[in-house]
XYZ file of C-alpha atoms in Angstrom:
582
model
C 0.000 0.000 0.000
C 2.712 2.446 1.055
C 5.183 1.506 -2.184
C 1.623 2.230 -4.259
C 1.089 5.596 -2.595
C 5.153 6.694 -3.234
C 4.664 5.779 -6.943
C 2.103 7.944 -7.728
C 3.061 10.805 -5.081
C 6.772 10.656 -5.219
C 7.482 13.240 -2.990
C 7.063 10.661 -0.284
C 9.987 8.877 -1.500
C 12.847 11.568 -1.491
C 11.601 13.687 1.139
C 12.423 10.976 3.212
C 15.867 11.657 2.655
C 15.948 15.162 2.477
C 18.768 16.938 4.123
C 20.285 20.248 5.181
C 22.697 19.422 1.953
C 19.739 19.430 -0.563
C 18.012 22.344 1.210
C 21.037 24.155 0.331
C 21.767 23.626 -3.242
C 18.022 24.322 -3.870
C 17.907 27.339 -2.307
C 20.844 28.480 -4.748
C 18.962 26.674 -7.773
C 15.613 28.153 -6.773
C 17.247 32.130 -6.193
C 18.760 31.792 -10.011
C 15.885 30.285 -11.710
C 13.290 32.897 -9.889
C 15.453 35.638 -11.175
C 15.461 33.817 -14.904
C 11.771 33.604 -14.434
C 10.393 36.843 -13.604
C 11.076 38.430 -16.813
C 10.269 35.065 -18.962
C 6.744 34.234 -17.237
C 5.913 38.102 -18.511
C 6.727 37.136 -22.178
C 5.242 34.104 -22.439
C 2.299 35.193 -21.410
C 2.436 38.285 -23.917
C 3.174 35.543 -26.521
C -0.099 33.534 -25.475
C -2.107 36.912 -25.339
C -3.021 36.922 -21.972
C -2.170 39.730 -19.344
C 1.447 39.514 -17.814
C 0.531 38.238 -14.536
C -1.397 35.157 -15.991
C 2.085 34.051 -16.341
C 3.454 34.336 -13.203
C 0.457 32.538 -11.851
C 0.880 29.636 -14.307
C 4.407 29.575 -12.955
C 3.368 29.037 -9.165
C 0.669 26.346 -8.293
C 1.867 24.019 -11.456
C 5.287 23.947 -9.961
C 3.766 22.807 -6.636
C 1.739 20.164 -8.058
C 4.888 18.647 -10.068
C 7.278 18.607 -6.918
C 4.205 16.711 -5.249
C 3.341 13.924 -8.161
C 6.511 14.490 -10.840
C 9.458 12.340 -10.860
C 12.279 14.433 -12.139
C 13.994 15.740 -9.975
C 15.802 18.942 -11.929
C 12.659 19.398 -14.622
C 11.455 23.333 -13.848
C 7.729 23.264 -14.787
C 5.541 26.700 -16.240
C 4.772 28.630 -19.357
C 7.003 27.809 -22.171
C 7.099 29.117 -25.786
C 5.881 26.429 -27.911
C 2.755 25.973 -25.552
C 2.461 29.658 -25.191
C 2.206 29.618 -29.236
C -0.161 26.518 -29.365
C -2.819 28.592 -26.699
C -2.580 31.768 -28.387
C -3.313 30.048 -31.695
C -6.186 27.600 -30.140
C -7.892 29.991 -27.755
C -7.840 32.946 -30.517
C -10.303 30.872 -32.875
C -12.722 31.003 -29.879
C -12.512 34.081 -28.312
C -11.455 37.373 -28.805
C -7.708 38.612 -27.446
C -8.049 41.052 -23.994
C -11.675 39.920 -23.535
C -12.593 38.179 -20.339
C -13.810 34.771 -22.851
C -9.940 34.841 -23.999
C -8.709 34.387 -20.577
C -11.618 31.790 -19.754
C -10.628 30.171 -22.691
C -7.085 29.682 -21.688
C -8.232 28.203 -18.319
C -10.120 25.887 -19.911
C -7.436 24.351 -22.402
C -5.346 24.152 -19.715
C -7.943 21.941 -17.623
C -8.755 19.205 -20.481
C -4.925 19.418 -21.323
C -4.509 18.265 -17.345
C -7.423 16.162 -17.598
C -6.368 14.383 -20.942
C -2.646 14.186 -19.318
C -3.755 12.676 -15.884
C -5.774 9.977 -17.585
C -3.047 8.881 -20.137
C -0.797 8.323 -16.648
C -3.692 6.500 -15.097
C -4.099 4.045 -17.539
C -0.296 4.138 -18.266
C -0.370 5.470 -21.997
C 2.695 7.329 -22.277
C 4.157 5.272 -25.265
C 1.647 6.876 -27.209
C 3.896 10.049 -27.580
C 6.204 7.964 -29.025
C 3.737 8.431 -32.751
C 5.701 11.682 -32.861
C 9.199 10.653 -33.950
C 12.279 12.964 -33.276
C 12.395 14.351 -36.890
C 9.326 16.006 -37.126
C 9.276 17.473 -33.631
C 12.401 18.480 -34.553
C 10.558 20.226 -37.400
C 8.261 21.480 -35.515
C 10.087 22.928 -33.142
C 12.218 24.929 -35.537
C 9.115 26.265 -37.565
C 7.282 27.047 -34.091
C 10.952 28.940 -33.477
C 10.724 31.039 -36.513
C 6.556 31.652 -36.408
C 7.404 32.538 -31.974
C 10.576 34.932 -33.930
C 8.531 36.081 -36.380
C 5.371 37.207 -34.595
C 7.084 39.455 -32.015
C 8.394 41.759 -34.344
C 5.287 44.085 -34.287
C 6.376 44.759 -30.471
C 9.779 45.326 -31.805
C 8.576 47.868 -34.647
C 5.629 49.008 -32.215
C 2.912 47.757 -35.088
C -0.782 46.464 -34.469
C -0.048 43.197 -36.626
C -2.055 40.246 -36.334
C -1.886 36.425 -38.018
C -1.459 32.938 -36.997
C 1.197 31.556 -39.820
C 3.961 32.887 -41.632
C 2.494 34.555 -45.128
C -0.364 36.592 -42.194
C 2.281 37.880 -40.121
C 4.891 39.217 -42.857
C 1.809 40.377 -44.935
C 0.254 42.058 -41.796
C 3.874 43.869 -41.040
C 4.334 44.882 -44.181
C 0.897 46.858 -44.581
C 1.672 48.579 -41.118
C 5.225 49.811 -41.685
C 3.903 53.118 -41.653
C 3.212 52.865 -38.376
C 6.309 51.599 -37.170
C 7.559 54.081 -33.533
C 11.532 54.461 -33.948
C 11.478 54.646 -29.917
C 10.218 51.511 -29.752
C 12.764 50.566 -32.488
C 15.734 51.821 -31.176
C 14.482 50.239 -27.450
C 13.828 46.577 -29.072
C 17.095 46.872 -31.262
C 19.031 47.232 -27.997
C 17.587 44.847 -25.850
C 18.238 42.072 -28.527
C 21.387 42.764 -29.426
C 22.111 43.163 -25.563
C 20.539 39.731 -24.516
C 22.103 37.965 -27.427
C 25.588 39.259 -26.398
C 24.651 38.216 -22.640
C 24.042 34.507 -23.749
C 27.099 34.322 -25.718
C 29.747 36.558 -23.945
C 29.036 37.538 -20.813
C 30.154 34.454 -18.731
C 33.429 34.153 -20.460
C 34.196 38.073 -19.640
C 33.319 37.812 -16.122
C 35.331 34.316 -16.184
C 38.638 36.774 -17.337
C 37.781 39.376 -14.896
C 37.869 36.597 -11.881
C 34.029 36.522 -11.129
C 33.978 32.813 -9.534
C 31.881 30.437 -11.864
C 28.491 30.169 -9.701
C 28.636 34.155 -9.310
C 29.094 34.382 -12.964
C 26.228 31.593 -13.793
C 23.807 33.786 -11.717
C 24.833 37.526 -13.207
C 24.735 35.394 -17.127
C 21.149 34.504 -15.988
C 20.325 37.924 -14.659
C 20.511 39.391 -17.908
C 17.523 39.164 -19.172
C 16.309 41.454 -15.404
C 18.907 43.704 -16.250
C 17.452 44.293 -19.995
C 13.967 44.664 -18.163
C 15.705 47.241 -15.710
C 17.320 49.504 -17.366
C 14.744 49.981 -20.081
C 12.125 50.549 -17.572
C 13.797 52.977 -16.233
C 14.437 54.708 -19.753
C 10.422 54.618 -20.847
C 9.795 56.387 -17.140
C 12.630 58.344 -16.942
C 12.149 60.099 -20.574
C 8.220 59.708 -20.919
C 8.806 57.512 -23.544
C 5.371 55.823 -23.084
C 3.590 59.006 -24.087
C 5.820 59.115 -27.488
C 4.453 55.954 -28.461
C 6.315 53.193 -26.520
C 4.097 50.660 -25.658
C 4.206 49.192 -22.280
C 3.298 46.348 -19.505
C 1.049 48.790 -17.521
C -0.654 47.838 -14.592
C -0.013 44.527 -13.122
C -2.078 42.782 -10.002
C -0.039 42.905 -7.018
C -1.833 39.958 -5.752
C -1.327 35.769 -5.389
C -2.615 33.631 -7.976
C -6.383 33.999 -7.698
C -8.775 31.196 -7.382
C -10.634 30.432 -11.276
C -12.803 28.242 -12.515
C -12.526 27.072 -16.093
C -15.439 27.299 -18.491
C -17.329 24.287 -18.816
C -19.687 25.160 -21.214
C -20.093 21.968 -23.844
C -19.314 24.324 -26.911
C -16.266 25.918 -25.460
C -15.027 21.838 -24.274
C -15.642 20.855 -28.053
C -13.611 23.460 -29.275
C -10.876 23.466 -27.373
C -10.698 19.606 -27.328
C -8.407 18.630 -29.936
C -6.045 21.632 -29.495
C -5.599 20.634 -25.673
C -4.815 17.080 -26.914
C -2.357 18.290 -29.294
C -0.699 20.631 -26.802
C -0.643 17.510 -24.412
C 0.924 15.740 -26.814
C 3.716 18.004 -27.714
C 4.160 19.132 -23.768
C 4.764 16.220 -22.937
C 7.391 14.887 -25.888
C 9.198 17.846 -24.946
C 8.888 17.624 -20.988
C 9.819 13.893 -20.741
C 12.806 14.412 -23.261
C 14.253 16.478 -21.174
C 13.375 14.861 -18.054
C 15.017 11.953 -19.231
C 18.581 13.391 -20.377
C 18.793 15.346 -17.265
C 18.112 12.303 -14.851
C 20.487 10.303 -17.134
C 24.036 12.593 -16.116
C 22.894 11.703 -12.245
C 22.036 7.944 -12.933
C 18.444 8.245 -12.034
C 15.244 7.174 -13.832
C 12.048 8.857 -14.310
C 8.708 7.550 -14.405
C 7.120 8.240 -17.673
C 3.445 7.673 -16.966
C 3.703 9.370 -13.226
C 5.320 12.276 -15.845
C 1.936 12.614 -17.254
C -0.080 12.442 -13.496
C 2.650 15.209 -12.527
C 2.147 17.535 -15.805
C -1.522 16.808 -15.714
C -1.697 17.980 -12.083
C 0.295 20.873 -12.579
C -1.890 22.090 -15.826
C -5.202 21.445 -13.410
C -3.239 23.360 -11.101
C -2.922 26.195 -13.672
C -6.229 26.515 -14.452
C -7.757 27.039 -11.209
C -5.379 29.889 -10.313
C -5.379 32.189 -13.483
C -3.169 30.318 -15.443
C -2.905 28.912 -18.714
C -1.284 25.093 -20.550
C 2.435 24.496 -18.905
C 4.995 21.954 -18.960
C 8.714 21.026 -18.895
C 10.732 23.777 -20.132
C 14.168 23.055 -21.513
C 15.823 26.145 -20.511
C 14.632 26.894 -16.960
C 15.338 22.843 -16.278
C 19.144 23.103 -17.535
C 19.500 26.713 -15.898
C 17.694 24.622 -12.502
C 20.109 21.614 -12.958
C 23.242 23.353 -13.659
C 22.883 25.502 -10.565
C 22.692 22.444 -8.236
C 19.096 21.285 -7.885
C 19.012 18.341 -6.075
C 15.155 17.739 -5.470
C 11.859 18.795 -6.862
C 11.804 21.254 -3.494
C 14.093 23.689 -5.299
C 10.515 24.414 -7.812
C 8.269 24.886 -4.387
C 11.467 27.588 -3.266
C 10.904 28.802 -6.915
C 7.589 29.218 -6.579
C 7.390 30.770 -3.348
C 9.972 33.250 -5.355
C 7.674 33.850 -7.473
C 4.342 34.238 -5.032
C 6.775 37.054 -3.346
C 7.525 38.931 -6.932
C 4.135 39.018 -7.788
C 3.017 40.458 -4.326
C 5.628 43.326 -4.208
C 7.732 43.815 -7.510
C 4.748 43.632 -10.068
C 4.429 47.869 -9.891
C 7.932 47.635 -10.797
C 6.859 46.495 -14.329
C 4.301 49.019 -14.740
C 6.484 50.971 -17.039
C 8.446 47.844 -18.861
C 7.838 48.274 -22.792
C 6.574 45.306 -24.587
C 9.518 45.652 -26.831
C 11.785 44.086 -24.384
C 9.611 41.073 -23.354
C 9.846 40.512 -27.197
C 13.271 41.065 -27.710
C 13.693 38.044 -24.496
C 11.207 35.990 -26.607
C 13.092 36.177 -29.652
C 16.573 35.851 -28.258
C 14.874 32.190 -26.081
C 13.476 30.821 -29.466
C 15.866 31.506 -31.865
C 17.965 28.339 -30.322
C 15.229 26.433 -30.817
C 15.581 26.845 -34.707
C 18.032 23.817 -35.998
C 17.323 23.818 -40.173
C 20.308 21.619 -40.095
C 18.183 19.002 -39.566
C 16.502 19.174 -42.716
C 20.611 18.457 -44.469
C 20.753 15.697 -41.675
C 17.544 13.933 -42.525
C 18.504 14.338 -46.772
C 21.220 12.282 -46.302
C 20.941 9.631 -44.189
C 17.117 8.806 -45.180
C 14.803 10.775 -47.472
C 11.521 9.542 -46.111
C 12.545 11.031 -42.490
C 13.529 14.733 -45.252
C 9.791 14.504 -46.636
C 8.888 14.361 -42.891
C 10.623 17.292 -41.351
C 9.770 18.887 -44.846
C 6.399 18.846 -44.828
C 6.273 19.503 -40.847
C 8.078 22.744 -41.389
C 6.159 23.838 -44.326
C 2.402 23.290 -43.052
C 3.194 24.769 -39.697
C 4.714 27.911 -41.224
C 1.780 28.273 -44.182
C -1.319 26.426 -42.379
C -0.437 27.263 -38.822
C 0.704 25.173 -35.571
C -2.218 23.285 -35.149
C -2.406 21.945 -38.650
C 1.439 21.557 -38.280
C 1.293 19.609 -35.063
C -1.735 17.189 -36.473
C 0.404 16.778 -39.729
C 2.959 15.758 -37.518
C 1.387 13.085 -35.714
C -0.140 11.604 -38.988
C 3.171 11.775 -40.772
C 4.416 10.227 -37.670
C 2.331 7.105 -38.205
C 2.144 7.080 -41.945
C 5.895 6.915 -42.154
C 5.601 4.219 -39.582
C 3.264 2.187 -41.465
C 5.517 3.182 -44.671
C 8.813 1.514 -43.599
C 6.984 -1.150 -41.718
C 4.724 -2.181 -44.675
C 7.974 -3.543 -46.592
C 9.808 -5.000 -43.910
C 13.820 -6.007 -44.692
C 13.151 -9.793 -45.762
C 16.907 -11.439 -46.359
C 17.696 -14.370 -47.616
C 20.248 -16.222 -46.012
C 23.440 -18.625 -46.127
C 25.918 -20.366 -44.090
C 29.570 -18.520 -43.519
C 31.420 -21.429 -44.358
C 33.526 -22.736 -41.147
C 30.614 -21.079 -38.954
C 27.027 -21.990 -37.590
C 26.209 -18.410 -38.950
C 24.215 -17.353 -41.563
C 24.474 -13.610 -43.406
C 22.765 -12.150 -46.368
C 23.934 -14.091 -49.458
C 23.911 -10.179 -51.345
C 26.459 -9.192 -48.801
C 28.701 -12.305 -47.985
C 30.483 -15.198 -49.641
C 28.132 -18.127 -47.419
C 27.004 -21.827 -48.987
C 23.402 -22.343 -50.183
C 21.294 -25.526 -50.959
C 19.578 -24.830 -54.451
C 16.604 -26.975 -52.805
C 16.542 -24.661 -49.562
C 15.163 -20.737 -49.319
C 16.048 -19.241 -45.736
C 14.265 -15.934 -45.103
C 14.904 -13.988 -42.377
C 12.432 -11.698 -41.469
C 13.534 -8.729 -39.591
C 10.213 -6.996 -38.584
C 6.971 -8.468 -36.572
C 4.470 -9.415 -38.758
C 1.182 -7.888 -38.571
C -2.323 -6.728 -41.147
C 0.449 -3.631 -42.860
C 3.247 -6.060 -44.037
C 1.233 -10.007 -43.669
C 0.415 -9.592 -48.091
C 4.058 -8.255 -48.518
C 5.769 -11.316 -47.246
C 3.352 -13.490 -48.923
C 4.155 -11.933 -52.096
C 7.545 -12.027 -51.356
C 7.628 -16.108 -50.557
C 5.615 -16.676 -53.742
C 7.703 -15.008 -56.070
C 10.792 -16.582 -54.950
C 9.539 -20.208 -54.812
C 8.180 -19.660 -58.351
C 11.713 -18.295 -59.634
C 13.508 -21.286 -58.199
C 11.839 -24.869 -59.402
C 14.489 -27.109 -57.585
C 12.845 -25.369 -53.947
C 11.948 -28.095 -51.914
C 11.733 -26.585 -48.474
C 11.333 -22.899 -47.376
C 12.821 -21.972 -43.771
C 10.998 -18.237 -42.445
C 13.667 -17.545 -39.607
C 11.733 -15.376 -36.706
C 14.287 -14.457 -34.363
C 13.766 -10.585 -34.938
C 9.901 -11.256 -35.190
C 8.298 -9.999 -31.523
C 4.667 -9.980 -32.880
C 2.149 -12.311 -35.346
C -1.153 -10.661 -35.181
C -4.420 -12.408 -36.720
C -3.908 -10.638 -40.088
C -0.570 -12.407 -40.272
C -1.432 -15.821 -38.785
C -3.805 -15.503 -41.616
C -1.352 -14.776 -44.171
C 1.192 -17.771 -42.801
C -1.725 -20.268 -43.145
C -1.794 -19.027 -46.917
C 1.514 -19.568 -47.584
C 1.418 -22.697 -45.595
C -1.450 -23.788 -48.387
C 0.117 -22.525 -51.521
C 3.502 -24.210 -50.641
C 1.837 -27.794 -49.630
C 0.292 -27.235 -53.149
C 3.553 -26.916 -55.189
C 5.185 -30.021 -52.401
C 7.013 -27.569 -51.240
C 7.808 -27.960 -47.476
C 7.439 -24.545 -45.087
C 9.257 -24.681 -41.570
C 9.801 -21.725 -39.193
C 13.350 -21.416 -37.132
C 14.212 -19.382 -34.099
C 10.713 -18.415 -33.231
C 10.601 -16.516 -29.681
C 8.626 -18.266 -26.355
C 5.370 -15.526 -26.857
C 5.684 -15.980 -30.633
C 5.637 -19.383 -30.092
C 2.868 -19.212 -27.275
C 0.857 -17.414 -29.395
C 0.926 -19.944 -32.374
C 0.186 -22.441 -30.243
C -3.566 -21.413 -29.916
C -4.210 -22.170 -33.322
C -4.615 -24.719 -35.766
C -1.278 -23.282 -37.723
C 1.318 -25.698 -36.150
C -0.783 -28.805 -36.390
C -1.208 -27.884 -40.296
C 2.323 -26.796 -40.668
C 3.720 -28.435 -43.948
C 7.128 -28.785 -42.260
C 9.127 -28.580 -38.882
C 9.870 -25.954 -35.908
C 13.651 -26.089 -35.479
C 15.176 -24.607 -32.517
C 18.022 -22.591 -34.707
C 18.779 -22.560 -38.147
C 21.561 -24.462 -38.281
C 19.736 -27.310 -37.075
C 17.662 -26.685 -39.882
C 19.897 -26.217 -42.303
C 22.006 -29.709 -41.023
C 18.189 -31.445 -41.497
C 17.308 -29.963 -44.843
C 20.351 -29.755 -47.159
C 21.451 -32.513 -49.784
C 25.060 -32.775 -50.960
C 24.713 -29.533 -53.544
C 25.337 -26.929 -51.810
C 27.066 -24.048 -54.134
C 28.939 -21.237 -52.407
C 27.440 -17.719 -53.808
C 30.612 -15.309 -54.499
C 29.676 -11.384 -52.541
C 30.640 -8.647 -53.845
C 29.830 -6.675 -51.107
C 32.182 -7.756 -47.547
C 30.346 -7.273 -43.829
């Protein structure tokens, strides 16, 4: 009963062990990632559309929930910019941006997205994310990059654009370049060109100039404040709002209010698939991370408690004014870098946080929008990796049509289109390369008991004997390939006597495939042609046994091959001549 309880509320399990040590280094962790934070959780939420705050609350209660029920034990949790993109895009088809719908809106997606999250972990569905493979979310990624980029230009030019993809938003900037404020210009400009020069430089420089490395870490992280300081100060100092520059305003000095999400059946419908899709993708993302961070430590995450912990932070969000979160990569490398040692160092964080947003939020009343853009930009722009497209071209041009396509629908039709293209190009290409599976046939490497492709080595055959070795389960996709494939070979060979299907890379012989093995079974008995199976795995084996196909069989089971091939082979064996070595 207890080990049940710690699995799904891991906190149990290493706040046993919690020490004065680990209270330490996440204190550090938690005073550099708040100060990282502050000026993000603003942006992110300008890049969803919602009000600044909405992302410091989405940044509080989630992170509580995940130190209660996640198992990662660096992974920072809150508003990220792909999300941030996905909301803006779902919740602006239903309501309109500033109103009080839009916000309820973003409560709601935020609440089936938890919902839809907790119940995958419940039932222990996490391998579904694995539909998305690693190229396209790499695609998607980078064209989510240049559309997050690309749409926070109009707070660098001080525009009224609008658009969801890539033609909208240049066509939109272009028709309001008359409007463009130089202030606002000359204020966004700087701030990029500052925060890009932070990333890169700054840590080396203070490195030269003796700064110890942790000192240097938290100053490097700090930049970002320091952009949002000193060009707050400018706007009030000068009165550059009233020329023009367009800021923050007034913020809610308050906690993270209690909200209820709307629960009206139109508003659930609508936002349905979008809060799947940003489930999906927050999750890919999350986990990935999760994972490579717990790896450099030697620990293990939980995959399906992942999904309980995300899906309780993103209920969490949306009953306290927030909006869809998850794993950011960022804020977790910035969290494990500077020492975290447990999940506490997010509930420090958040506390962080609860204090900012009680007494520093009239700070930001004057903080132009131009430099929450200009920290947007500067985030996503590492997220943009085209070199993945050369990658993919040459080392396999299905996985090139995949990032391809990914990139160019998300850019033209839009994320959503873009993630949902994603998925189904996922699974297509799936299907694809499983639909043909790699069928060899085989020989002996003389001197051996092994047996090799005979289009790659110099091994004996047997005229009289086919080996096939099938390197992919069998199932309804590929079950008509390989009985296409048997046919034709028996037919181009009259001296076959016996054909030997090796299994031992087959894992899986659904219905559609016992099916097709009976056929072949059939066809060869017709021609007197014998058809035995080698190498065939215990459940394989298991699940052959519950049908009729064994007692039918038109041939033998043989443990390995070579005790088939000792059984079946005359005295004229050839050796085949390769002129490919392996």
């Amino acid at each position: 009963m207890i080990e049940n309880l710690r699995r799904y509320v891991p906190i149990l399990d290493w706040g046993r062990t919690y020490d004065r040590t680990a209270l330490s280094n996440d204190m550090i962790a938690a005073v550099i990632v708040t100060i990282m934070l502050i000026p993000q959780s603003f942006a992110y939420a300008l890049l969803a559309g919602l009000p600044p705050e909405a992302g410091i609350y989405a940044s509080i209660a989630p992170i509580f929930l995940y130190a209660i029920f996640g198992t990662s034990r660096a992974l920072a949790v809150g508003p990220v910019a792909v999300v941030s993109l996905l909301t803006a895009s779902a919740i602006g088809q239903v309501a309109e941006q500033g109103t009080a719908g839009y916000a309820v809106a973003a409560l709601t997606l935020a609440f089936l997205s938890g919902g839809f999250l907790v119940l995958l972990g419940v039932f222990r569905l996490g391998f579904l994310a694995n539909f998305l493979s690693h190229p396209v979310i790499a695609g998607f990624i980078t064209a989510s990059g240049i559309l997050i980029a690309t749409s926070q230009l109009k707070h660098i030019l001080g525009v009224s654009a609008h658009g969801h993809t890539l033609p909208e938003m240049l066509s939109s900037i272009f028709s309001h370049l008359s409007e463009v404020n130089f202030i606002t210009v000359v204020i966004g400009v700087a701030a990029t060109g500052f925060l890009f020069w932070v990333r890169k430089n700054l840590k080396p420089t203070l490195k030269k100039l003796g700064v110890p490395s942790l000192m240097a870490d938290v100053l490097t992280k700090a930049g970002p404040v320091a952009a949002v300081v000193s060009t707050t100060v400018a706007v009030w100092a000068f009165g550059l709002d009233d020329r023009g520059v367009k800021i923050v305003g007034d913020v809610p000095q308050s906690l993270p209010p209690l909200t209820l999400p709307g629960l009206s059946p139109d508003l659930l419908s609508a936002l349905l698939i979008p809060a799947i899709l940003i489930s999906i993708i927050g999750f890919v993302e999350s986990v990935s991370v999760a994972q490579t961070l717990a790896a450099k430590k030697r620990q293990r995450i939980d995959p399906d408690q992942e999904l309980i912990g995300l899906g309780a932070a993103n209920i969490g969000a949306a009953f306290t004014g927030g909006y869809p979160v998850t794993g950011g990569f960022s804020r977790s490398v910035v969290n494990f870098d500077a020492g975290a040692e447990t999940p506490a160092a997010g509930i420090y964080t958040a506390i962080g946080l609860a204090i900012a947003a009680m007494a520093l939020t009239p700070l930001v009343y004057y903080l132009p929008n131009a430099t929450l853009a200009a920290t947007i930009i500067v985030a996503v722009l590492s997220l943009v990796d085209l070199s993945i497209l050369s990658k993919t071209w040459g080392y396999s041009r299905a996985d090139f049509a995949a990032v391809a396509v990914t990139i160019l629908l998300t850019l033209v039709l839009g994320v959503e289109i873009g993630v949902a293209a994603g998925v189904a190009i996922s699974v297509l290409l799936h299907l694809y390369k499983t639909s043909r599976p790699h069928v060899a046939e085989v020989g002996l490497v003389p001197g051996t008991q092994h047996f090799r492709n005979i289009h790659r080595h110099k091994v004996e055959t047997d005229p009289a004997l086919v080996s096939l070795r099938v390197d992919e389960s069998l199932y309804f996709v590929n079950a008509r390939f390989l009985e296409d494939l048997v046919q034709r070979r028996v037919t181009e060979g009259c001296d076959v006597r016996h054909v030997v299907l090796i299994f031992s890379a087959v894992n899986e012989v659904d219905f559609s495939a016992l099916e097709s093995l009976e056929a072949i079974n059939q066809r060869l008995k017709d021609m007197d042609v014998g058809l035995h199976l080698s190498e065939v795995k215990g459940p394989v084996m298991d699940r052959l046994k519950r049908s009729h196909f064994l007692n039918d069989l038109n041939g033998k089971v043989f443990l390995s091959q070579y005790d088939a091939w000792q059984n079946l082979t005359g005295d004229d064996r050839i050796n085949i001549d390769s002129n490919i070595e392996g």
